[in-house]
Short mmCIF file of C-alpha atoms in Angstrom, two decimals:
data_model
loop_
_atom_site.label_atom_id
_atom_site.label_comp_id
_atom_site.label_asym_id
_atom_site.label_seq_id
_atom_site.Cartn_x
_atom_site.Cartn_y
_atom_site.Cartn_z
CA MET A 1 -33.20 -6.37 201.16
CA ARG A 2 -36.45 -4.91 202.52
CA SER A 3 -37.86 -3.64 199.19
CA PHE A 4 -41.35 -3.03 200.53
CA PRO A 5 -42.81 0.44 200.43
CA PHE A 6 -43.97 0.82 203.96
CA THR A 7 -43.41 -0.49 207.51
CA ALA A 8 -45.66 -2.46 209.79
CA ASP A 9 -46.04 0.53 212.07
CA VAL A 10 -47.35 2.63 209.13
CA TYR A 11 -49.67 -0.23 208.04
CA PHE A 12 -51.28 -0.45 211.48
CA SER A 13 -51.51 3.39 211.63
CA LEU A 14 -53.50 3.23 208.42
CA PHE A 15 -55.89 0.90 210.22
CA ASP A 16 -56.18 3.36 213.01
CA THR A 17 -57.31 6.02 210.60
CA TYR A 18 -59.38 3.66 208.48
CA ASN A 19 -61.33 2.19 211.52
CA ASP A 20 -62.05 5.64 212.76
CA THR A 21 -63.31 6.77 209.37
CA ILE A 22 -65.61 3.81 208.61
CA TRP A 23 -66.96 3.33 212.16
CA PRO A 24 -69.55 1.73 212.80
CA ALA A 25 -69.31 -0.33 209.61
CA GLN A 26 -67.21 -2.85 211.58
CA LEU A 27 -70.31 -3.68 213.79
CA VAL A 28 -72.43 -4.06 210.68
CA ALA A 29 -69.88 -6.41 209.08
CA TYR A 30 -69.67 -8.56 212.27
CA GLY A 31 -73.59 -8.81 212.28
CA LEU A 32 -73.59 -9.79 208.65
CA GLY A 33 -70.78 -12.46 209.27
CA ILE A 34 -72.70 -14.02 212.08
CA LEU A 35 -75.86 -14.00 209.95
CA ALA A 36 -74.03 -15.83 207.11
CA VAL A 37 -72.74 -18.52 209.46
CA PHE A 38 -76.16 -18.84 211.06
CA LEU A 39 -77.71 -19.35 207.61
CA THR A 40 -75.36 -22.36 206.94
CA LEU A 41 -76.88 -23.97 210.04
CA ARG A 42 -80.58 -23.00 209.41
CA PRO A 43 -81.01 -22.85 205.61
CA VAL A 44 -84.12 -21.05 204.64
CA ALA A 45 -85.42 -20.44 201.19
CA THR A 46 -83.32 -17.47 200.35
CA ALA A 47 -80.36 -18.35 202.62
CA GLY A 48 -77.93 -18.96 199.67
CA ARG A 49 -78.89 -15.62 198.10
CA ILE A 50 -78.41 -13.68 201.30
CA ALA A 51 -75.02 -15.38 202.21
CA PHE A 52 -73.65 -14.76 198.73
CA ALA A 53 -74.81 -11.15 198.86
CA ILE A 54 -73.05 -10.74 202.30
CA LEU A 55 -69.79 -12.19 200.70
CA SER A 56 -70.23 -9.90 197.75
CA ALA A 57 -70.68 -6.91 199.98
CA PHE A 58 -67.57 -7.78 201.98
CA TRP A 59 -65.43 -8.15 198.82
CA LEU A 60 -66.73 -5.04 197.06
CA TRP A 61 -66.20 -3.00 200.31
CA ASN A 62 -62.66 -4.36 200.67
CA GLY A 63 -61.93 -3.60 196.88
CA VAL A 64 -63.31 -0.09 196.84
CA VAL A 65 -63.26 1.34 200.29
CA TYR A 66 -60.35 -0.36 201.82
CA HIS A 67 -57.90 -0.92 198.90
CA LEU A 68 -58.79 1.92 196.59
CA LEU A 69 -59.64 4.63 198.95
CA HIS A 70 -57.21 3.93 201.79
CA PHE A 71 -54.48 1.26 201.24
CA PHE A 72 -53.62 2.75 197.79
CA GLU A 73 -52.33 5.82 199.70
CA ILE A 74 -49.31 3.80 200.84
CA ASN A 75 -49.05 0.97 198.43
CA PHE A 76 -49.30 1.26 194.58
CA ALA A 77 -50.10 -2.48 194.44
CA ALA A 78 -53.48 -1.75 196.12
CA LEU A 79 -54.81 -0.74 192.75
CA GLY A 80 -54.29 -4.31 191.54
CA PHE A 81 -55.81 -5.77 194.72
CA ALA A 82 -58.74 -3.31 194.39
CA ALA A 83 -59.58 -4.70 190.86
CA LEU A 84 -59.26 -8.31 192.03
CA PHE A 85 -61.43 -7.84 195.13
CA THR A 86 -64.02 -6.04 193.03
CA LEU A 87 -63.99 -8.84 190.51
CA GLN A 88 -64.44 -11.43 193.35
CA GLY A 89 -67.30 -9.35 194.75
CA LEU A 90 -69.04 -9.14 191.37
CA LEU A 91 -68.69 -12.93 191.01
CA PHE A 92 -70.40 -13.42 194.30
CA ALA A 93 -73.00 -10.88 193.36
CA ALA A 94 -73.76 -12.79 190.14
CA ILE A 95 -74.26 -15.97 192.04
CA ALA A 96 -76.45 -14.26 194.57
CA ILE A 97 -78.66 -12.94 191.83
CA GLY A 98 -78.80 -16.38 190.16
CA GLY A 99 -80.06 -17.65 193.51
CA LYS A 100 -79.30 -21.35 192.76
CA ARG A 101 -76.52 -22.04 195.33
CA CYS A 102 -76.58 -22.21 199.03
CA PHE A 103 -74.22 -22.89 201.92
CA ARG A 104 -74.98 -25.84 204.31
CA PHE A 105 -72.98 -26.99 207.35
CA GLN A 106 -72.53 -30.71 207.25
CA PRO A 107 -71.11 -32.38 210.39
CA ASP A 108 -68.27 -33.98 208.55
CA ILE A 109 -64.54 -33.03 208.46
CA LEU A 110 -65.09 -30.60 205.66
CA GLY A 111 -68.01 -28.94 207.32
CA TRP A 112 -66.20 -28.69 210.66
CA SER A 113 -63.26 -27.28 208.84
CA GLY A 114 -65.31 -24.65 207.07
CA MET A 115 -66.92 -23.68 210.39
CA PHE A 116 -63.51 -23.52 212.06
CA PHE A 117 -62.32 -21.02 209.36
CA CYS A 118 -65.34 -18.86 209.77
CA LEU A 119 -65.10 -18.76 213.55
CA PHE A 120 -61.41 -18.23 213.39
CA ALA A 121 -61.88 -15.15 211.16
CA LEU A 122 -64.60 -13.81 213.45
CA LEU A 123 -63.07 -14.49 216.81
CA ALA A 124 -59.45 -15.90 216.78
CA TYR A 125 -57.92 -13.57 214.18
CA PRO A 126 -58.71 -10.42 216.13
CA LEU A 127 -57.59 -12.14 219.30
CA LEU A 128 -54.26 -13.10 217.75
CA GLY A 129 -53.86 -9.51 216.52
CA TRP A 130 -54.53 -8.06 219.98
CA MET A 131 -51.99 -10.50 221.46
CA ALA A 132 -49.39 -9.40 218.94
CA GLY A 133 -50.08 -5.80 219.91
CA HIS A 134 -52.33 -4.88 217.02
CA GLY A 135 -55.57 -4.52 218.95
CA TRP A 136 -58.33 -1.96 218.38
CA PRO A 137 -58.23 0.60 216.76
CA ARG A 138 -55.11 -0.66 214.88
CA ALA A 139 -56.80 -3.95 214.03
CA ALA A 140 -57.68 -5.47 210.78
CA ALA A 141 -61.35 -5.83 211.50
CA PHE A 142 -63.73 -8.59 210.27
CA GLY A 143 -65.51 -8.00 206.94
CA VAL A 144 -63.94 -4.62 206.33
CA ALA A 145 -60.32 -5.65 206.17
CA PRO A 146 -59.04 -8.27 203.75
CA ALA A 147 -57.26 -10.77 206.00
CA PRO A 148 -60.21 -12.00 208.08
CA THR A 149 -62.47 -11.59 205.08
CA VAL A 150 -60.36 -13.97 202.99
CA ILE A 151 -60.14 -16.54 205.85
CA PHE A 152 -63.93 -16.28 206.27
CA THR A 153 -64.44 -16.82 202.54
CA PHE A 154 -62.50 -19.96 202.41
CA GLY A 155 -64.63 -21.29 205.27
CA MET A 156 -67.89 -20.41 203.51
CA LEU A 157 -66.64 -21.98 200.12
CA VAL A 158 -65.82 -25.19 201.94
CA MET A 159 -69.40 -25.23 203.26
CA LEU A 160 -70.92 -24.55 199.76
CA GLU A 161 -73.42 -27.21 198.84
CA GLY A 162 -72.63 -29.02 195.71
CA ARG A 163 -69.54 -28.66 193.49
CA VAL A 164 -67.41 -25.51 194.31
CA PRO A 165 -66.44 -23.60 191.27
CA LEU A 166 -62.68 -23.48 191.32
CA TYR A 167 -62.66 -19.81 190.02
CA LEU A 168 -64.32 -18.73 193.20
CA ALA A 169 -61.25 -19.72 195.27
CA LEU A 170 -58.54 -18.41 192.88
CA ILE A 171 -58.52 -14.71 193.96
CA PRO A 172 -58.67 -15.68 197.71
CA LEU A 173 -55.79 -18.00 197.12
CA LEU A 174 -53.64 -15.50 195.19
CA TRP A 175 -54.29 -12.73 197.67
CA SER A 176 -53.54 -14.97 200.72
CA LEU A 177 -50.26 -16.05 199.20
CA ALA A 178 -49.13 -12.61 198.02
CA ALA A 179 -50.34 -10.54 200.91
CA GLY A 180 -49.77 -13.24 203.54
CA SER A 181 -46.20 -13.80 202.62
CA ALA A 182 -45.47 -10.07 202.44
CA ALA A 183 -47.06 -9.50 205.84
CA VAL A 184 -45.28 -12.48 207.50
CA PHE A 185 -41.78 -12.28 205.90
CA LEU A 186 -41.40 -8.49 205.19
CA LEU A 187 -43.56 -6.79 207.74
CA ARG A 188 -43.19 -9.45 210.51
CA ILE A 189 -46.89 -9.56 211.44
CA PRO A 190 -47.25 -12.86 213.21
CA GLU A 191 -51.05 -13.21 213.09
CA ASP A 192 -50.83 -13.25 209.34
CA TRP A 193 -49.25 -16.64 209.33
CA SER A 194 -53.02 -17.68 209.52
CA VAL A 195 -53.70 -15.90 206.28
CA LEU A 196 -50.91 -17.83 204.57
CA LEU A 197 -52.07 -21.03 206.04
CA ALA A 198 -55.77 -20.26 205.30
CA GLY A 199 -54.81 -19.72 201.57
CA VAL A 200 -52.99 -23.08 201.30
CA VAL A 201 -55.29 -25.25 203.49
CA GLY A 202 -58.46 -23.56 202.34
CA PHE A 203 -57.75 -24.04 198.68
CA GLY A 204 -56.72 -27.64 199.41
CA LEU A 205 -60.02 -28.23 201.23
CA VAL A 206 -61.94 -26.70 198.23
CA ALA A 207 -60.03 -28.96 195.83
CA CYS A 208 -60.55 -31.90 198.14
CA LYS A 209 -64.32 -31.26 198.23
CA ARG A 210 -64.36 -31.11 194.40
CA ARG A 211 -62.56 -34.49 194.16
CA GLN A 212 -64.83 -35.96 196.77
CA GLN A 213 -67.88 -34.90 194.85
CA ALA A 214 -66.51 -36.07 191.53
CA THR A 215 -65.74 -39.51 193.04
CA SER A 216 -69.20 -39.80 194.64
CA ARG A 217 -70.82 -38.77 191.31
CA SER A 218 -68.92 -41.30 189.23
CA SER A 219 -69.63 -44.06 191.65
CA MET B 1 -18.69 24.34 171.58
CA ASN B 2 -21.36 21.68 171.48
CA SER B 3 -23.25 20.84 174.62
CA LEU B 4 -21.35 17.54 175.23
CA THR B 5 -17.99 19.23 174.78
CA ARG B 6 -19.05 22.06 177.17
CA ARG B 7 -20.39 19.33 179.48
CA ARG B 8 -17.10 17.47 179.45
CA PHE B 9 -15.18 20.59 179.99
CA VAL B 10 -17.35 21.84 182.86
CA GLY B 11 -17.39 18.37 184.28
CA SER B 12 -13.71 17.99 184.33
CA ILE B 13 -13.27 21.37 186.04
CA ALA B 14 -16.11 20.46 188.54
CA THR B 15 -14.74 16.97 189.23
CA LEU B 16 -11.30 18.47 189.88
CA GLY B 17 -12.85 21.10 192.11
CA ALA B 18 -14.84 18.46 194.06
CA THR B 19 -11.67 16.48 194.61
CA VAL B 20 -9.72 19.46 195.75
CA ALA B 21 -12.60 20.40 198.13
CA LEU B 22 -12.26 17.08 199.96
CA PRO B 23 -10.52 17.67 203.29
CA ALA B 24 -7.40 15.50 203.09
CA LEU B 25 -6.93 12.70 205.57
CA GLY B 26 -5.07 13.84 208.66
CA GLN B 27 -5.86 17.54 207.93
CA GLY B 28 -8.34 19.33 210.21
CA PRO B 29 -11.31 20.71 208.24
CA ALA B 30 -13.02 23.89 209.10
CA SER B 31 -15.24 22.85 211.93
CA GLY B 32 -18.90 22.51 211.02
CA ALA B 33 -18.14 22.95 207.25
CA ASN B 34 -20.31 20.51 205.08
CA LEU B 35 -18.60 18.78 202.18
CA LYS B 36 -20.04 20.02 198.99
CA LYS B 37 -19.65 18.56 195.53
CA ALA B 38 -20.11 20.26 192.17
CA ILE B 39 -22.77 19.17 189.68
CA PRO B 40 -20.45 18.62 186.66
CA SER B 41 -22.83 20.14 184.05
CA THR B 42 -23.14 23.57 185.77
CA GLY B 43 -20.61 23.62 188.69
CA GLU B 44 -23.47 24.25 191.13
CA GLN B 45 -22.52 23.06 194.63
CA LEU B 46 -24.56 20.39 196.42
CA PRO B 47 -24.08 19.16 200.04
CA ALA B 48 -22.74 15.58 199.70
CA ILE B 49 -25.54 14.18 201.88
CA GLY B 50 -29.18 14.34 200.72
CA LEU B 51 -32.44 12.90 202.05
CA GLY B 52 -33.98 9.74 200.59
CA THR B 53 -37.72 9.02 201.24
CA TRP B 54 -38.16 5.45 200.20
CA ILE B 55 -40.27 3.62 202.85
CA THR B 56 -39.43 6.22 205.61
CA PHE B 57 -41.81 8.98 204.31
CA ASN B 58 -44.59 6.75 203.24
CA VAL B 59 -46.73 7.33 206.29
CA GLY B 60 -50.17 8.03 204.59
CA SER B 61 -52.25 10.78 206.12
CA ASN B 62 -51.40 10.05 209.78
CA GLU B 63 -50.87 13.51 211.17
CA LYS B 64 -48.60 12.36 213.98
CA LEU B 65 -46.29 10.50 211.72
CA ARG B 66 -46.34 13.32 209.20
CA ALA B 67 -45.26 15.74 211.90
CA VAL B 68 -42.26 13.57 212.77
CA ARG B 69 -41.12 13.55 209.10
CA ALA B 70 -41.51 17.28 209.06
CA GLN B 71 -39.19 17.42 212.04
CA VAL B 72 -36.71 15.30 210.10
CA MET B 73 -36.88 17.73 207.16
CA GLN B 74 -36.48 20.73 209.45
CA SER B 75 -33.37 19.14 211.00
CA PHE B 76 -32.05 18.38 207.41
CA PHE B 77 -32.39 21.98 206.32
CA ASP B 78 -31.02 23.24 209.61
CA ARG B 79 -27.79 21.23 209.03
CA GLY B 80 -27.44 22.56 205.49
CA GLY B 81 -29.10 19.80 203.59
CA ARG B 82 -30.56 20.51 200.21
CA LEU B 83 -31.35 17.55 197.99
CA ILE B 84 -34.54 15.56 198.82
CA ASP B 85 -35.37 12.68 196.49
CA SER B 86 -38.67 10.90 196.03
CA SER B 87 -40.87 9.14 193.51
CA PRO B 88 -44.46 8.40 192.86
CA MET B 89 -43.61 4.81 193.52
CA TYR B 90 -42.99 5.70 197.16
CA GLY B 91 -46.70 5.70 198.14
CA SER B 92 -47.60 8.84 200.10
CA SER B 93 -44.02 10.04 200.36
CA GLU B 94 -44.44 12.92 197.94
CA ALA B 95 -47.62 14.19 199.75
CA VAL B 96 -45.65 13.89 203.01
CA ILE B 97 -42.76 16.00 201.56
CA GLY B 98 -45.32 18.57 200.63
CA TYR B 99 -46.67 18.52 204.11
CA GLY B 100 -43.14 18.97 205.53
CA LEU B 101 -42.20 21.69 203.12
CA ALA B 102 -45.33 23.56 204.15
CA HIS B 103 -44.37 23.23 207.83
CA VAL B 104 -40.53 23.83 207.88
CA LYS B 105 -39.06 27.27 208.52
CA ASN B 106 -36.37 27.35 205.85
CA ARG B 107 -37.22 25.55 202.68
CA GLY B 108 -35.38 27.97 200.50
CA ALA B 109 -32.37 25.78 200.15
CA LEU B 110 -34.36 22.81 198.78
CA PHE B 111 -33.05 21.03 195.82
CA SER B 112 -36.02 18.96 194.74
CA ALA B 113 -35.34 15.66 192.97
CA GLY B 114 -38.41 13.92 191.57
CA LYS B 115 -38.99 10.96 189.38
CA VAL B 116 -41.30 9.78 186.68
CA TRP B 117 -42.39 6.17 187.02
CA THR B 118 -44.97 5.06 184.51
CA PRO B 119 -44.94 4.01 180.89
CA PHE B 120 -46.28 6.23 178.07
CA LYS B 121 -45.68 9.93 177.44
CA PRO B 122 -49.01 11.38 178.49
CA LEU B 123 -49.11 9.43 181.71
CA GLY B 124 -45.55 10.60 182.43
CA ILE B 125 -46.43 14.23 181.87
CA ASN B 126 -49.52 13.94 184.14
CA GLN B 127 -47.52 12.05 186.76
CA MET B 128 -44.77 14.74 186.89
CA GLU B 129 -47.34 17.52 187.21
CA ASN B 130 -49.11 15.60 189.89
CA SER B 131 -45.81 15.17 191.71
CA ARG B 132 -45.05 18.92 191.45
CA LYS B 133 -48.43 19.75 193.08
CA LEU B 134 -47.88 17.18 195.84
CA TRP B 135 -44.47 18.69 196.67
CA GLY B 136 -45.89 22.21 196.39
CA VAL B 137 -42.92 23.42 194.34
CA GLU B 138 -42.90 25.77 191.34
CA ARG B 139 -40.72 23.35 189.39
CA PHE B 140 -38.38 20.44 190.16
CA ASP B 141 -34.69 21.11 190.15
CA LEU B 142 -34.14 17.55 188.96
CA MET B 143 -36.45 15.16 187.31
CA GLN B 144 -35.24 11.58 186.80
CA ILE B 145 -36.56 8.54 185.04
CA HIS B 146 -37.20 5.94 187.70
CA ASN B 147 -35.70 2.45 187.19
CA LEU B 148 -35.42 3.23 183.46
CA VAL B 149 -39.19 2.85 183.06
CA ASP B 150 -39.96 3.64 179.37
CA TRP B 151 -36.88 5.76 179.37
CA SER B 152 -36.57 6.29 175.56
CA THR B 153 -40.05 8.06 175.70
CA HIS B 154 -39.58 10.05 178.83
CA ILE B 155 -36.08 11.26 177.96
CA GLU B 156 -37.50 13.31 175.00
CA THR B 157 -40.11 14.84 177.42
CA LEU B 158 -37.47 15.70 179.88
CA LYS B 159 -35.08 17.24 177.31
CA ALA B 160 -37.98 19.42 176.15
CA MET B 161 -38.88 20.36 179.67
CA LYS B 162 -35.31 21.44 180.39
CA ALA B 163 -35.12 23.44 177.22
CA GLN B 164 -38.28 25.23 178.40
CA GLY B 165 -36.90 25.93 181.75
CA ARG B 166 -39.49 23.70 183.55
CA VAL B 167 -36.87 21.65 185.06
CA ARG B 168 -33.18 22.50 185.74
CA TYR B 169 -31.54 19.10 185.53
CA ILE B 170 -32.58 15.69 184.08
CA GLY B 171 -31.42 12.25 185.07
CA ILE B 172 -32.06 8.55 185.24
CA THR B 173 -31.99 6.06 188.12
CA THR B 174 -31.93 2.47 188.96
CA SER B 175 -31.59 0.50 192.16
CA GLN B 176 -31.31 -2.81 190.37
CA GLY B 177 -27.84 -4.14 189.62
CA TRP B 178 -29.04 -6.15 186.52
CA ARG B 179 -30.04 -2.81 184.81
CA HIS B 180 -26.55 -1.36 184.94
CA GLY B 181 -25.88 -2.33 181.32
CA ASP B 182 -28.88 -0.42 180.21
CA LEU B 183 -28.02 2.50 182.40
CA GLU B 184 -24.55 2.57 180.91
CA ARG B 185 -26.04 2.80 177.44
CA VAL B 186 -28.14 5.76 178.46
CA MET B 187 -25.26 7.42 180.08
CA ARG B 188 -23.23 7.15 176.89
CA SER B 189 -26.01 8.19 174.49
CA GLU B 190 -28.03 10.88 176.22
CA PRO B 191 -27.17 14.35 177.59
CA ILE B 192 -28.21 13.67 181.12
CA ASP B 193 -27.14 15.68 184.19
CA PHE B 194 -27.57 13.11 186.95
CA VAL B 195 -27.51 9.45 187.27
CA ALA B 196 -28.47 7.42 190.40
CA PHE B 197 -27.55 3.95 191.37
CA SER B 198 -26.68 1.86 194.49
CA TYR B 199 -23.19 1.89 195.93
CA ASN B 200 -21.79 1.13 199.34
CA VAL B 201 -18.79 -0.40 201.03
CA VAL B 202 -19.88 -4.04 200.19
CA ASP B 203 -21.58 -3.47 196.88
CA ARG B 204 -18.79 -1.86 194.78
CA GLU B 205 -19.48 -3.16 191.29
CA VAL B 206 -20.09 0.35 190.02
CA GLU B 207 -16.47 1.30 190.69
CA GLU B 208 -15.51 -0.69 187.70
CA ARG B 209 -17.63 0.99 185.07
CA LEU B 210 -20.41 3.36 186.05
CA LEU B 211 -18.56 5.70 188.39
CA PRO B 212 -15.54 6.18 186.02
CA LEU B 213 -18.04 6.69 183.11
CA ALA B 214 -20.00 9.30 185.08
CA ALA B 215 -16.75 11.12 185.76
CA GLU B 216 -15.70 10.85 182.11
CA ARG B 217 -19.04 12.10 180.79
CA GLY B 218 -19.47 14.83 183.45
CA ILE B 219 -22.58 13.35 184.99
CA ALA B 220 -23.44 13.99 188.69
CA VAL B 221 -23.96 10.78 190.71
CA ILE B 222 -26.59 10.25 193.38
CA ILE B 223 -26.12 7.13 195.46
CA ASN B 224 -29.19 5.29 196.72
CA ARG B 225 -29.43 2.56 199.28
CA PRO B 226 -26.15 3.51 201.05
CA PHE B 227 -26.99 1.24 203.91
CA GLN B 228 -28.69 -1.63 201.88
CA GLU B 229 -31.98 -0.45 203.16
CA GLY B 230 -30.71 -0.79 206.74
CA VAL B 231 -29.48 -4.36 206.41
CA LEU B 232 -25.76 -3.20 206.25
CA ILE B 233 -25.89 -0.95 209.25
CA GLU B 234 -27.85 -3.53 211.34
CA ARG B 235 -25.09 -6.04 210.52
CA LEU B 236 -22.30 -3.64 211.59
CA MET B 237 -23.91 -2.07 214.71
CA HIS B 238 -23.08 -5.34 216.59
CA HIS B 239 -19.39 -4.72 216.10
CA PRO B 240 -17.37 -1.90 217.38
CA LEU B 241 -16.10 0.94 215.04
CA PRO B 242 -12.34 0.30 214.29
CA PRO B 243 -10.13 2.50 216.45
CA TRP B 244 -8.70 4.13 213.44
CA ALA B 245 -12.15 5.51 212.47
CA VAL B 246 -11.26 8.60 214.47
CA GLU B 247 -8.67 9.46 211.87
CA ILE B 248 -11.54 10.22 209.52
CA ASP B 249 -13.75 11.82 212.30
CA CYS B 250 -16.34 8.95 212.37
CA ALA B 251 -18.46 8.81 215.50
CA ASN B 252 -20.71 5.96 214.37
CA TRP B 253 -21.27 3.35 211.70
CA ALA B 254 -23.60 5.56 209.63
CA GLN B 255 -20.79 8.11 209.22
CA PHE B 256 -18.27 5.31 208.44
CA LEU B 257 -20.50 3.99 205.61
CA LEU B 258 -21.38 7.43 204.20
CA LYS B 259 -17.90 8.85 204.29
CA PHE B 260 -16.79 5.80 202.29
CA ILE B 261 -19.36 6.67 199.59
CA ILE B 262 -19.08 10.46 199.41
CA SER B 263 -15.33 10.44 199.42
CA HIS B 264 -15.39 8.66 196.02
CA PRO B 265 -14.39 11.53 193.63
CA ALA B 266 -17.16 10.70 191.11
CA VAL B 267 -19.98 10.67 193.71
CA THR B 268 -21.83 13.90 194.12
CA CYS B 269 -24.35 13.03 196.82
CA ALA B 270 -25.59 10.05 198.90
CA ILE B 271 -29.25 9.92 199.95
CA PRO B 272 -29.76 7.92 203.08
CA ALA B 273 -33.42 7.66 204.14
CA THR B 274 -34.43 8.05 207.74
CA ARG B 275 -37.55 8.53 209.88
CA ARG B 276 -35.59 9.70 212.91
CA VAL B 277 -33.99 13.06 213.65
CA ASP B 278 -31.15 11.46 215.66
CA HIS B 279 -30.24 9.22 212.72
CA LEU B 280 -30.53 12.20 210.34
CA GLU B 281 -27.98 14.10 212.60
CA GLU B 282 -25.64 11.16 212.38
CA ASN B 283 -25.98 10.97 208.62
CA MET B 284 -25.46 14.74 208.13
CA GLY B 285 -22.32 14.46 210.32
CA ALA B 286 -20.70 12.39 207.60
CA MET B 287 -20.17 15.56 205.56
CA ARG B 288 -18.02 17.10 208.23
CA GLY B 289 -14.52 16.44 209.31
CA ARG B 290 -11.82 14.59 207.54
CA GLN B 291 -12.70 12.36 204.63
CA PRO B 292 -10.95 9.05 203.74
CA ASP B 293 -8.35 8.97 201.02
CA THR B 294 -7.71 6.09 198.65
CA LYS B 295 -5.60 4.19 201.12
CA MET B 296 -8.15 4.62 203.91
CA ARG B 297 -10.96 3.64 201.68
CA ALA B 298 -9.21 0.37 200.96
CA ARG B 299 -8.71 -0.14 204.69
CA MET B 300 -12.39 0.48 205.30
CA THR B 301 -13.37 -2.08 202.70
CA ARG B 302 -11.06 -4.68 204.14
CA TYR B 303 -12.35 -4.11 207.74
CA VAL B 304 -15.95 -4.44 206.74
CA GLU B 305 -15.21 -7.64 204.88
CA THR B 306 -13.83 -9.11 208.12
CA VAL B 307 -16.78 -8.35 210.43
#
C-alpha cells in the first residue's frame, strides 16, 4: 500500500513554489552555513554564540516558514514537524543566549566526520539531488529545507566542544528516521538515503563522543 | 412507519431496482448509458463510478497541477459523473476540488461527499464548515465520519445537521480492515445512509458480512481503494486481459476491476482516484456495456488469483 498523502512530483513542485517565494533566503542561509563552519576552524570569543544562533535560525525557519506555512498544505503531519523543529530552534537559541558552549574542529576522526557532514549538507546533498533530477528550483535548499539542515546539524553537534547533550540530537534523529524512511521507501527519493544514514550515523557519532568524553573524564 | 422500517422498505425496493438495472451478461446495453445505482434510503440514482481524491488531488497551490485536476473533473462531469469524495486528511485536495469546481463548465450534477476527521464536537463542526468553504458548495450532499474518528460524538452532530437540512445524507467510512467490526456495530446501531470501505477482486472479506449487512439495512455502499492504491492495477497490467473480458465489454484492466466491484448488488458506487484524464476515461467506461453476473464474477476472481 502507498498510504502517503502526496507524490514525489507534488513534493518537488512544492519546493518550486517555496524556493520562488523565499528567494533570496537560500543565499543568506548558505552564507550563514559557511560562516558557522568557518567559526569551528577559527574560534573567536563569540563564535559559539553565533553558531548556535545560526542553527537556531535554521530550525526556527524550517519549523515556521517551511513546515507550517508551506509543507502543511499537502501533509497534515507537518504540524507535528513544525512543533518539533520550533522546539529544537528554541533549544539552540537558549544555548546561544547562555553563551557557554562553542564548536571546535579537532583533526581527529570525530572532527573530520563532523566536517564531512557539514560539507555534505552544503555541497554534496544538492549535487545528489540535481543528479536525481531534483535540481534548482525543485531542490531542497540548504538551511531553508529540513534534509540538508538536519545533516548539517549532526555535523555541528559532532564538533561541539565538551559533552554533547543527548537531547540536542533527539529531534534530528527522530526526523531523519521518520522523514528519511518516508522519502526513500514511499516517495523513492534516492538522495534522501543520506538523510536516513545521517540520522543513524550522526546520532551514533554523538553517542560515541559522549562515551569517549565520559571515559577520558573517569581516567 | 418509523424511519428504520421506511429505510428498510425503500432500501429493499432500491436494491431490487439497482439489480434489475444491471445490464445482464450477454445482453447489449443501451450504448453510452451509464450504470446507475439507487441510494437505498431515498431511491436517488447515482452513477456507479465516482471520483476519489486521495493523493491524486493533493497538489498544493501549484497552478499547473491544479489546472490538470480541473481537466480531470471536467472530463468526469462530461461523462456523467456525480460523486466526488474527499477529506480534510487529504492535504490540499479539498482546496483543489474547490478550484476545479470554480473552473469546470457543468458542476450542476455534483454530488459532494465530504468527511469529518478530527476528535471533539466543536473541532468537527469547524472542520466541516471549513471544508464546505474550500469546496465552495452551499452544503454537502453527503457528510461522512472518516475512519470512525470520534464517531459517537460526530454522529449526533451529523444527525442534527441532516434534520436541519444542512446535509442530505450521512455516513461513515474506513479504509482499514481491522476496523470492520466497529463499522459493523455502527451500521447496526445508527441510522446512516452511506458506508464506505475497501473492496476489490482480491480483498473480498466484506462480501461475508458488511456488504450483506448494508443490503439488509438499506445503506448505500461506497467502495474506496478499488485498485489497492494502484498496486493491483500495476500488478495486472503486465498480463493480458483474458479473451473472455470482451463478454463484459472490458477494454482494459481498470474496467475489469471496476466492473467486478460495481456489479455487486450491494455496491452503490466505486471511487477510483486518478490524476489523468485518460485514466478517468477508462474508469468511467466501466459503467457502460455489459456487467458481470455471479458466474462471471467468480470467473474473474479465479483468473486474477492465477496471474
